Short mmCIF file of C-alpha atoms and ligand atoms in Angstrom, two decimals:
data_model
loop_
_atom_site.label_atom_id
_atom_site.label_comp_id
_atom_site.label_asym_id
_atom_site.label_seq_id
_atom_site.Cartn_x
_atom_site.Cartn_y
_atom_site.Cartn_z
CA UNK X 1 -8.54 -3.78 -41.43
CA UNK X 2 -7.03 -2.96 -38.11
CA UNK X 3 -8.23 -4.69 -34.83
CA UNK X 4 -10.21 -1.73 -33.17
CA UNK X 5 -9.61 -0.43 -30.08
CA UNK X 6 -12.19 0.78 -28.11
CA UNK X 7 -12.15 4.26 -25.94
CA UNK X 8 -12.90 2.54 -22.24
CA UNK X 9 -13.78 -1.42 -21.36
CA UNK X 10 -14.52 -1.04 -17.92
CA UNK X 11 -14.11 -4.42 -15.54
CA UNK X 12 -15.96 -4.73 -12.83
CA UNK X 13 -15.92 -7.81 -10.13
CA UNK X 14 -17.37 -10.77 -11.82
CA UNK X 15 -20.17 -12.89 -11.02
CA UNK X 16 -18.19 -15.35 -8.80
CA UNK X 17 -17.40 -12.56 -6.53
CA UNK X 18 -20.95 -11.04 -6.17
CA UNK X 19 -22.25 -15.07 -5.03
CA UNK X 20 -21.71 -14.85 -1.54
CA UNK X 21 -23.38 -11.22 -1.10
CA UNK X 22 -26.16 -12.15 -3.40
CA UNK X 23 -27.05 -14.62 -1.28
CA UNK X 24 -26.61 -12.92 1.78
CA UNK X 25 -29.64 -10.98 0.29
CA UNK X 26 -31.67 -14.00 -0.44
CA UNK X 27 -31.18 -14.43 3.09
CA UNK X 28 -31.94 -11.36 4.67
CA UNK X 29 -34.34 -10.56 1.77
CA UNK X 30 -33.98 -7.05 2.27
CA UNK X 31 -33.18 -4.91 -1.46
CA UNK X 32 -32.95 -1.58 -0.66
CA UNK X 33 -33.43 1.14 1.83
CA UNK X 34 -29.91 1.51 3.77
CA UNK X 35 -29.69 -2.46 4.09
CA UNK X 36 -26.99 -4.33 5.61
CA UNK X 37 -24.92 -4.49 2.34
CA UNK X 38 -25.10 -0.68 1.94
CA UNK X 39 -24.27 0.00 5.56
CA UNK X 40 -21.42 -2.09 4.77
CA UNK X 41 -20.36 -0.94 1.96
CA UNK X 42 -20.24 2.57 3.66
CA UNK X 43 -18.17 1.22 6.56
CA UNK X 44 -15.74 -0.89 4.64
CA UNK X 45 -15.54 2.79 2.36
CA UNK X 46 -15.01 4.71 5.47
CA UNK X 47 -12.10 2.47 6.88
CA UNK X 48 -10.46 2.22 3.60
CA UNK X 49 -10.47 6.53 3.39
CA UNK X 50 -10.10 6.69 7.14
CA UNK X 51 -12.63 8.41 7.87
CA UNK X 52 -15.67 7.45 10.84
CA UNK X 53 -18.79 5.59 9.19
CA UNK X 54 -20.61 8.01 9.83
CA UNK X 55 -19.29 10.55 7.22
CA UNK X 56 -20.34 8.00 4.15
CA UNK X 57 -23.36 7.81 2.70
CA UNK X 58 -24.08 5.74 -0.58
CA UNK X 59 -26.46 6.73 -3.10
CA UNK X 60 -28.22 5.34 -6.17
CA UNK X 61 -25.69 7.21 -8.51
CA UNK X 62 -23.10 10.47 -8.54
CA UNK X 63 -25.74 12.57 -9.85
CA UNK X 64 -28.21 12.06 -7.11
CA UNK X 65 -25.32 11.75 -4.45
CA UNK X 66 -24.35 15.69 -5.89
CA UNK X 67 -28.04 16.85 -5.59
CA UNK X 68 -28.65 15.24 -2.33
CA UNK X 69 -25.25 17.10 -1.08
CA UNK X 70 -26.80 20.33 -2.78
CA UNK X 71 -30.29 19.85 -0.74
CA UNK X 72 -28.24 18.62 2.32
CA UNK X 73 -25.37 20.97 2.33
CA UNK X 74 -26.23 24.13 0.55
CA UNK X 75 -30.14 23.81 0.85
CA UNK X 76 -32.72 24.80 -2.23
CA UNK X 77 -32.55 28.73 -4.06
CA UNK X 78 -33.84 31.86 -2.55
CA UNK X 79 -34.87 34.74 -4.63
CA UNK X 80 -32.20 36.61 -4.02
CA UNK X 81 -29.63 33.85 -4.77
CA UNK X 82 -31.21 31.82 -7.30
CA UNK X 83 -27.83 30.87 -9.34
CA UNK X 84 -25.72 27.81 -8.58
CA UNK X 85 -21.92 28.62 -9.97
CA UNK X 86 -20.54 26.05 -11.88
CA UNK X 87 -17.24 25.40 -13.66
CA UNK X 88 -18.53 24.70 -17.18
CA UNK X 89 -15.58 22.32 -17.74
CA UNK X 90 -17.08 19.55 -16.59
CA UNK X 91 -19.56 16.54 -17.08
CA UNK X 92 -23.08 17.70 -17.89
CA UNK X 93 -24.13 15.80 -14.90
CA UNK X 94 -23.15 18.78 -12.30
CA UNK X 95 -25.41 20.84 -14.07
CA UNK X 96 -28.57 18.73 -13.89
CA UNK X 97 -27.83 18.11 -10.32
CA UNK X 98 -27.71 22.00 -9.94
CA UNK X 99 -31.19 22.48 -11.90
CA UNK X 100 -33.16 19.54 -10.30
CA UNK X 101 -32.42 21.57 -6.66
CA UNK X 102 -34.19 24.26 -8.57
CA UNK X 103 -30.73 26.68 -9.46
CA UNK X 104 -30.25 28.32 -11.95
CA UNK X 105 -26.81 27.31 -13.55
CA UNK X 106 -24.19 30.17 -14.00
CA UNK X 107 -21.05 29.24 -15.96
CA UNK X 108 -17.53 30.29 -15.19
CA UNK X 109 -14.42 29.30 -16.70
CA UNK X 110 -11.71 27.01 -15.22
CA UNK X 111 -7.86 27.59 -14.37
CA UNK X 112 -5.32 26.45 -16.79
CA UNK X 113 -3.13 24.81 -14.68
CA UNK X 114 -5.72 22.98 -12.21
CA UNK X 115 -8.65 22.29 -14.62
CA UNK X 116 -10.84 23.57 -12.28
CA UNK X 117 -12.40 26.49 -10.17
CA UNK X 118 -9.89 28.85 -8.88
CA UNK X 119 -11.27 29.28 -5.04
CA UNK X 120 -9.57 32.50 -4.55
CA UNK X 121 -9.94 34.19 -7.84
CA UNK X 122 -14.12 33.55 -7.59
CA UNK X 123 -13.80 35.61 -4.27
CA UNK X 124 -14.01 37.96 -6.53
CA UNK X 125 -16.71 37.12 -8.90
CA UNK X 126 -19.79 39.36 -8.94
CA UNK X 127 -22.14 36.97 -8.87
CA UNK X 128 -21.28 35.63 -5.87
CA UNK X 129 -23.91 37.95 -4.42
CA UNK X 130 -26.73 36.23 -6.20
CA UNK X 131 -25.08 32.81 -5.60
CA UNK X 132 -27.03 30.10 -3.45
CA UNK X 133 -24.09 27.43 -3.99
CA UNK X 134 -20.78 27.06 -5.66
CA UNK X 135 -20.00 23.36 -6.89
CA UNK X 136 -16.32 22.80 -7.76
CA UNK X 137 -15.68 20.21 -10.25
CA UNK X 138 -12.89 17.58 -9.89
CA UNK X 139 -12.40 16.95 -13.70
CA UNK X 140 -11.43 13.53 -14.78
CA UNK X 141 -11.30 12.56 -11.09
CA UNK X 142 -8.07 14.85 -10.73
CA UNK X 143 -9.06 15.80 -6.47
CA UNK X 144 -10.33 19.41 -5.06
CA UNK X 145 -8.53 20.01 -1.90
CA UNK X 146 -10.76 20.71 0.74
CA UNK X 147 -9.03 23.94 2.42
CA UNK X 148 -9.36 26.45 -0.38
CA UNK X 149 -13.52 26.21 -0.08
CA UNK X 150 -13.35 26.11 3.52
CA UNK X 151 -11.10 29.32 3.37
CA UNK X 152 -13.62 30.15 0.37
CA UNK X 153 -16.90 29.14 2.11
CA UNK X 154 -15.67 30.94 5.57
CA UNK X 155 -14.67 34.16 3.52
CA UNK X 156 -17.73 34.63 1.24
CA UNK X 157 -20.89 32.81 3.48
CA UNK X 158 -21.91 31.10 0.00
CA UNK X 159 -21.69 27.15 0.53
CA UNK X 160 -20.08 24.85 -1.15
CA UNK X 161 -20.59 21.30 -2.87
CA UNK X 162 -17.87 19.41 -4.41
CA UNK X 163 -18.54 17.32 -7.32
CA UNK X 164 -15.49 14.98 -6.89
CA UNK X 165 -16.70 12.77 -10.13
CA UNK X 166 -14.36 9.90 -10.87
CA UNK X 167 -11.69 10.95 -7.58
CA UNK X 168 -12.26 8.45 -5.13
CA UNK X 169 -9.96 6.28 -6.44
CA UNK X 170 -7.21 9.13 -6.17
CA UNK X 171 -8.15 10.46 -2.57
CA UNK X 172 -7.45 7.09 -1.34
CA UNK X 173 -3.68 7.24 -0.33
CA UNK X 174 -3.98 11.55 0.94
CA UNK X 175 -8.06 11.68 1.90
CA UNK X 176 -7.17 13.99 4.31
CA UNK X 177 -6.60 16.76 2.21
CA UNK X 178 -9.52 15.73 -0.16
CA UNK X 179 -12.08 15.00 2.57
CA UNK X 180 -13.82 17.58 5.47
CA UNK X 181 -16.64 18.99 6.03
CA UNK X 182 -17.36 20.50 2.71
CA UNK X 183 -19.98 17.28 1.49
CA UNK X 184 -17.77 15.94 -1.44
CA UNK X 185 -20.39 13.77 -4.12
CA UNK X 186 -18.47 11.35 -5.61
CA UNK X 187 -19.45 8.40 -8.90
CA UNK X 188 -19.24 5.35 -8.38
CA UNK X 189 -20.35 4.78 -12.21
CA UNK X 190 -19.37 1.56 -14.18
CA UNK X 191 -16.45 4.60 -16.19
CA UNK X 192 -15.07 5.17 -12.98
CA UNK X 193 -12.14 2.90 -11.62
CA UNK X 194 -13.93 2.58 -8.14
CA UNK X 195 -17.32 1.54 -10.55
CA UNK X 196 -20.03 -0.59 -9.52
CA UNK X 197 -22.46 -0.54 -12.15
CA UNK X 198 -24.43 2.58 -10.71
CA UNK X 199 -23.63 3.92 -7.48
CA UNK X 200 -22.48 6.84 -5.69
CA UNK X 201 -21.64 8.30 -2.18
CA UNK X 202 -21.19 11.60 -0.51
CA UNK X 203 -18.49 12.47 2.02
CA UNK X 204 -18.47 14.60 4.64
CA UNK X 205 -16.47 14.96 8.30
CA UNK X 206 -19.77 16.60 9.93
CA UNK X 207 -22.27 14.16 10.94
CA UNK X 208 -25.19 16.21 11.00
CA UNK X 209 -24.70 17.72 7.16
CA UNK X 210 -24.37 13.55 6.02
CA UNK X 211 -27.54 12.37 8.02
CA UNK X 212 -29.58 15.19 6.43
CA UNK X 213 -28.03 14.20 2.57
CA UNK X 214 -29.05 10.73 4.00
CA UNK X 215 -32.95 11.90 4.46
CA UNK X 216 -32.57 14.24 1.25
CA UNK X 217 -31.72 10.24 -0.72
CA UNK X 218 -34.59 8.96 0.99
CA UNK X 219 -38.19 11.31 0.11
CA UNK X 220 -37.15 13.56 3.07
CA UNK X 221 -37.54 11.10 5.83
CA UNK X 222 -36.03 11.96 9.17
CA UNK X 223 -36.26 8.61 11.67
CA UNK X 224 -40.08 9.13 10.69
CA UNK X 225 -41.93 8.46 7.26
CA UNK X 226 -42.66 12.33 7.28
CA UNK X 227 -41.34 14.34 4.02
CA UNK X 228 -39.54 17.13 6.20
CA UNK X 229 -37.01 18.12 3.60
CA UNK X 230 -36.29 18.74 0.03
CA UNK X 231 -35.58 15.05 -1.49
CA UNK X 232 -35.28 12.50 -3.84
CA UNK X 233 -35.38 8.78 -3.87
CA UNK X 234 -31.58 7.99 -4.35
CA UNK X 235 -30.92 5.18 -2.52
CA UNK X 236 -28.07 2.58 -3.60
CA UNK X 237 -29.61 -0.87 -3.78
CA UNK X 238 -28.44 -3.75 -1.85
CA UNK X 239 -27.26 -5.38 -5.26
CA UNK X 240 -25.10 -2.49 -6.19
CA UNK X 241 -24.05 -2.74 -2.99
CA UNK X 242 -22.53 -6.49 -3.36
CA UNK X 243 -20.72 -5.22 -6.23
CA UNK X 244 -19.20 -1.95 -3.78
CA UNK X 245 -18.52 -4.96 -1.54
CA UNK X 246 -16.66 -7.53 -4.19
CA UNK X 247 -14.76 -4.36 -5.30
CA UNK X 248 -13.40 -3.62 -2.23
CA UNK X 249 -12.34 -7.06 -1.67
CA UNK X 250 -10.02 -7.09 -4.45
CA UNK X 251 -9.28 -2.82 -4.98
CA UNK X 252 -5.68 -3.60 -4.20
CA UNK X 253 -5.53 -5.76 -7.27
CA UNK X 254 -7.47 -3.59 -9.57
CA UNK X 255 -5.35 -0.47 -8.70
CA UNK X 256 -1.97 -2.85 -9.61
CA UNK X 257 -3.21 -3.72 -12.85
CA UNK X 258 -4.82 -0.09 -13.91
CA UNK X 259 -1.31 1.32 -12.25
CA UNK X 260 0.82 -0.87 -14.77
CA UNK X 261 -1.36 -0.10 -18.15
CA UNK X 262 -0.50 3.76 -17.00
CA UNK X 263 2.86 2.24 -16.85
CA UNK X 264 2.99 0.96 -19.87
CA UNK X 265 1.68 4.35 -21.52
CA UNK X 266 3.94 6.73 -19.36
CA UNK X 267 6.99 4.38 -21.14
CA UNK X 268 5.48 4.31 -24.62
CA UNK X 269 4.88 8.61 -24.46
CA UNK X 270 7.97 9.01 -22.53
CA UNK X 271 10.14 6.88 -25.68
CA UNK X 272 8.07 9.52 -28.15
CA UNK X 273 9.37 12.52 -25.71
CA UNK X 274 5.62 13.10 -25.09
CA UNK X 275 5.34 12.17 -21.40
CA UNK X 276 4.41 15.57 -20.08
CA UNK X 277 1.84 15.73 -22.19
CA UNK X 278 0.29 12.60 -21.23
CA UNK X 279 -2.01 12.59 -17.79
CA UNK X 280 -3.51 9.64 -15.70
CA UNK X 281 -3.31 8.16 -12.75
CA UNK X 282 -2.20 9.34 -9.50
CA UNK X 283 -2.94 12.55 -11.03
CA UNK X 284 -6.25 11.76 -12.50
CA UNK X 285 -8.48 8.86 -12.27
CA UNK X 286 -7.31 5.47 -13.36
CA UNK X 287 -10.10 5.36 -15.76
CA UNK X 288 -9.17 8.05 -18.04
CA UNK X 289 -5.66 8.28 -20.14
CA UNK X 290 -5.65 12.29 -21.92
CA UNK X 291 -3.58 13.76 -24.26
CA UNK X 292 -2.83 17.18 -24.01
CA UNK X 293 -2.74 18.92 -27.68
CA UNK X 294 -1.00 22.06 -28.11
CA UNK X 295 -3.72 23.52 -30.43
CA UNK X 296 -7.42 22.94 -31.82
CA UNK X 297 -5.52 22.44 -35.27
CA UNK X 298 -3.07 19.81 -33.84
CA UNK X 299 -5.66 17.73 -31.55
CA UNK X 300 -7.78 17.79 -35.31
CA UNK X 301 -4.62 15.90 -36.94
CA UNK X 302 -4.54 13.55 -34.27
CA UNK X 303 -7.88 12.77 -33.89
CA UNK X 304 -8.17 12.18 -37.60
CA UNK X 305 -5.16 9.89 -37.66
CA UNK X 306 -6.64 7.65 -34.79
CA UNK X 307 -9.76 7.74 -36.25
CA UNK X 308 -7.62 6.03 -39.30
CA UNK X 309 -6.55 3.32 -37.58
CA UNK X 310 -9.22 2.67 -35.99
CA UNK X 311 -8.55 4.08 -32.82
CA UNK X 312 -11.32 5.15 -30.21
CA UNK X 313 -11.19 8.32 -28.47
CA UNK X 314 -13.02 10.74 -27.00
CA UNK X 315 -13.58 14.41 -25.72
CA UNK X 316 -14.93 13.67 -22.66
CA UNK X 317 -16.46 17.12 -21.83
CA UNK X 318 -17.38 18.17 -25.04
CA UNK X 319 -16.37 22.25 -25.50
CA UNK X 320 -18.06 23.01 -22.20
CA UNK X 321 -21.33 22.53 -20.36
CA UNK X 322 -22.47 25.83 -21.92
CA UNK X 323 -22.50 24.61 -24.94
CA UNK X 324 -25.25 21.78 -24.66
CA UNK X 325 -28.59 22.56 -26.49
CA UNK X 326 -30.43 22.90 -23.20
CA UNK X 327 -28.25 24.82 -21.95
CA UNK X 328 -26.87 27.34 -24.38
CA UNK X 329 -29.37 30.16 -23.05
CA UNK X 330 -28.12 29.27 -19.20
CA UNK X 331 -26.22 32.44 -17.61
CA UNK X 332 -22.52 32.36 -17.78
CA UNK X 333 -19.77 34.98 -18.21
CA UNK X 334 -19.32 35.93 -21.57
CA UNK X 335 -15.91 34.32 -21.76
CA UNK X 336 -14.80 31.16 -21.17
CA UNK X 337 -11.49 30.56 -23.26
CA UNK X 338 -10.04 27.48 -21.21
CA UNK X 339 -12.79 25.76 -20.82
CA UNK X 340 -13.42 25.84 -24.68
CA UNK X 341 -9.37 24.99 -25.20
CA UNK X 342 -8.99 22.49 -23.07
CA UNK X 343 -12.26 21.09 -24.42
CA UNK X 344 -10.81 20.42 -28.12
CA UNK X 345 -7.41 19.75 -26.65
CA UNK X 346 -7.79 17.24 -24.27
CA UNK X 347 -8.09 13.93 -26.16
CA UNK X 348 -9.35 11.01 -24.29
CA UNK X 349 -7.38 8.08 -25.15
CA UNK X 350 -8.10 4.32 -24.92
CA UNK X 351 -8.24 2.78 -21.26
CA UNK X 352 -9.27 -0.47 -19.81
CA UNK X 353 -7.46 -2.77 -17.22
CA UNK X 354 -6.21 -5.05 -19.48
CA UNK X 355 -4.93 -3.19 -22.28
CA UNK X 356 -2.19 -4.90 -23.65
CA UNK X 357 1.14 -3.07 -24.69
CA UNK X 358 0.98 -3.48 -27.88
CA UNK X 359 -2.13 -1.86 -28.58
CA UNK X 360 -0.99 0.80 -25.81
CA UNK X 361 2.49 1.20 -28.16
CA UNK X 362 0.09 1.62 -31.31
CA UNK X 363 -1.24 4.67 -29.93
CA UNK X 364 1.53 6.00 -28.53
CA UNK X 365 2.78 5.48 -31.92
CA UNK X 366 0.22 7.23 -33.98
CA UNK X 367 -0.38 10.46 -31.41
CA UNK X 368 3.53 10.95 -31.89
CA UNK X 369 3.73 10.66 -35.51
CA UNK X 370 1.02 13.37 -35.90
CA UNK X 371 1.71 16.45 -33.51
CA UNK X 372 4.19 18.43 -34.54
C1 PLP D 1 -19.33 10.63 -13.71
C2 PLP D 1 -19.53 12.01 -13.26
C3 PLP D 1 -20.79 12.44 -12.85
C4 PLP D 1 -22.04 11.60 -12.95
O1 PLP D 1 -22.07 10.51 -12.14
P1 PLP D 1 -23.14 9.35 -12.43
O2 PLP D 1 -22.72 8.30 -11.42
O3 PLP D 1 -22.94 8.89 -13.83
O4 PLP D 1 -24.48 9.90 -12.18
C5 PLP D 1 -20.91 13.75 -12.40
N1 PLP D 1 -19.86 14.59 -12.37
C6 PLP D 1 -18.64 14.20 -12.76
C7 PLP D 1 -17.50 15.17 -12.70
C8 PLP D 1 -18.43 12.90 -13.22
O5 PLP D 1 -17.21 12.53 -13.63
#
């Protein structure tokens, strides 16, 4: 029987680290509510992206960082724009997000090429009309430049969210481009390279739109303990917040080690004459490592070979939001042909920090000796 090997071991800062912020809590004995660790954390996140502290706010998790940047930045449905657009190749997560605002979901299909929405080509979509919100996806942490929805948002009035998912750790060296005033939600979810167990944060260059996310994380409070907008409690506690803190402390070390296991895999493809079929980091997050099949029929021979030796994998996003039970009956255009390709095609592949080459050269191994 072959060692197994699973599909992601995430690594997070261990206890040692987390000591001297833990008991900087005992201390303060403060747990939650925008304490000193998560004002920190936000200001230690801000320097590292370059941006003022003001344009960080943490939350409790990405998917109530993206629906306090829906309530903050796009506000709740009217009747005449009840739908939320949505690429449906994505992480179920966007979709709740969208629903708990009180949306309706509408599912469109992705672009080929970027994995996501196509800014320019849903200038065009008719039901932009009805639209209250348009919430571009950045799959598998791959980044959504900001200017395309601020030429988007300025051309069609509808406002728009970005779901950046796993992407902080690829905005880090270029946030420029990746940060502005569109509010950007990002994960901060043990799966995610920049994990902390749970956690989120949302981004945005306009102080105003982040101090109203801020009251939409905390029951609606503005400076008073009056509910004055739509809200949640999504606060990030102040012992997520010593992990944030640990992690930043030693990101420079975790990003060498994830960057040589993608190392390691872009040798092991590239020896196969696979590598540009392979994606992961800088393109996508450090956490994932996908395989690109060519068809359905191919991605079912490899998947059945890894599954032989014992192999974990996974497809991440499933054949599409649209097709989860509670959402088959959600409105969507009748086609969506990449989403549903890309979602049999793109294998996830093992990943962890300390994945060791030979098990890295056993995949590499097996994926080659099955496409064709
Ligand atoms: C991980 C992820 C989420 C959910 O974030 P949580 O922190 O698990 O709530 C949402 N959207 C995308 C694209 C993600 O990758």
């Amino acid at each position: 029987m072959k060692k197994k090997i699973p599909v992601l071991r995430p690594k997070l800062p261990d206890a040692q680290s987390l000591l001297p912020y833990l008991l900087r809590t005992d201390e303060s004995r403060i747990y939650s509510n925008f304490g000193p660790l998560a004002v920190e954390f936000q200001s230690r996140l801000a320097m590292l992206l370059g941006v003022a502290p003001e344009s960080v706010i943490s939350a409790s998790c990405g998917t109530n960082a993206l629906i306090a940047a829906i309530l903050g930045g796009a506000g709740v449905p009217t009747n005449s724009r009840p739908y939320a657009i949505i690429p449906s190749f994505t992480f179920v997560a966007t979709a709740i997000a969208a629903e708990r605002c009180g949306f309706q979901p509408y599912f469109v299909d992705v672009d080929p090429n970027s994995w996501t929405l196509d800014a320019f080509k849903m200038l065009e979509h008719p039901i932009l009309d009805h639209a209250g919100v348009i919430i571009p996806v950045a799959p598998f942490g791959r980044p959504v430049l900001q200017q395309d929805w601020l030429a988007f948002r300025e051309r069609s009035g509808v406002p728009a969210v970005i779901d950046a998912g796993a992407s902080l750790s690829c905005i880090i060296d270029d946030s420029h481009s990746f940060i502005g005033s569109i509010p950007t939600a990002f994960s901060l979810h043990a799966t995610k390279s920049f994990g902390i167990g749970e956690g989120g944060c949302v981004i945005s260059t306009e102080g105003d739109v982040i101090a109203r996310v801020g009251a939409s994380l905390n029951f609606g409070f503005i400076e008073t303990r009056d509910s004055a907008i739509p809200s949640l409690n999504g606060k990030l506690s102040e012992y997520h917040a010593a992990v944030g803190l640990a992690l930043l402390s030693c990101w420079k070390e975790k990003w060498a080690t994830v960057s040589r296991v993608v190392r390691c895999y872009r040798d092991e493809f590239g020896r196969h004459g696979l590598s540009e079929r392979f994606f992961s980091l800088p393109q996508i997050d450090g956490s994932y490592a996908l395989f690109l099949c060519g068809t359905g029929k191919e991605a079912g021979q490899i998947m059945s070979a890894l599954e032989r030796d014992c192999i974990d994998f996974r497809l991440w996003y499933g054949a599409g939001v649209h097709r989860h039970t509670h959402f088959l009956n959600a409105a969507r255009d009748d086609h969506l042909p990449v989403t549903e390709r890309l979602g049999c095609t793109l294998i996830g592949l093992p990943m962890a920090p300390d994945l060791q080459l030979p098990d890295i050269a056993r995949v590499a191994a097996v994926v080659s000796s099955t496409q064709y």
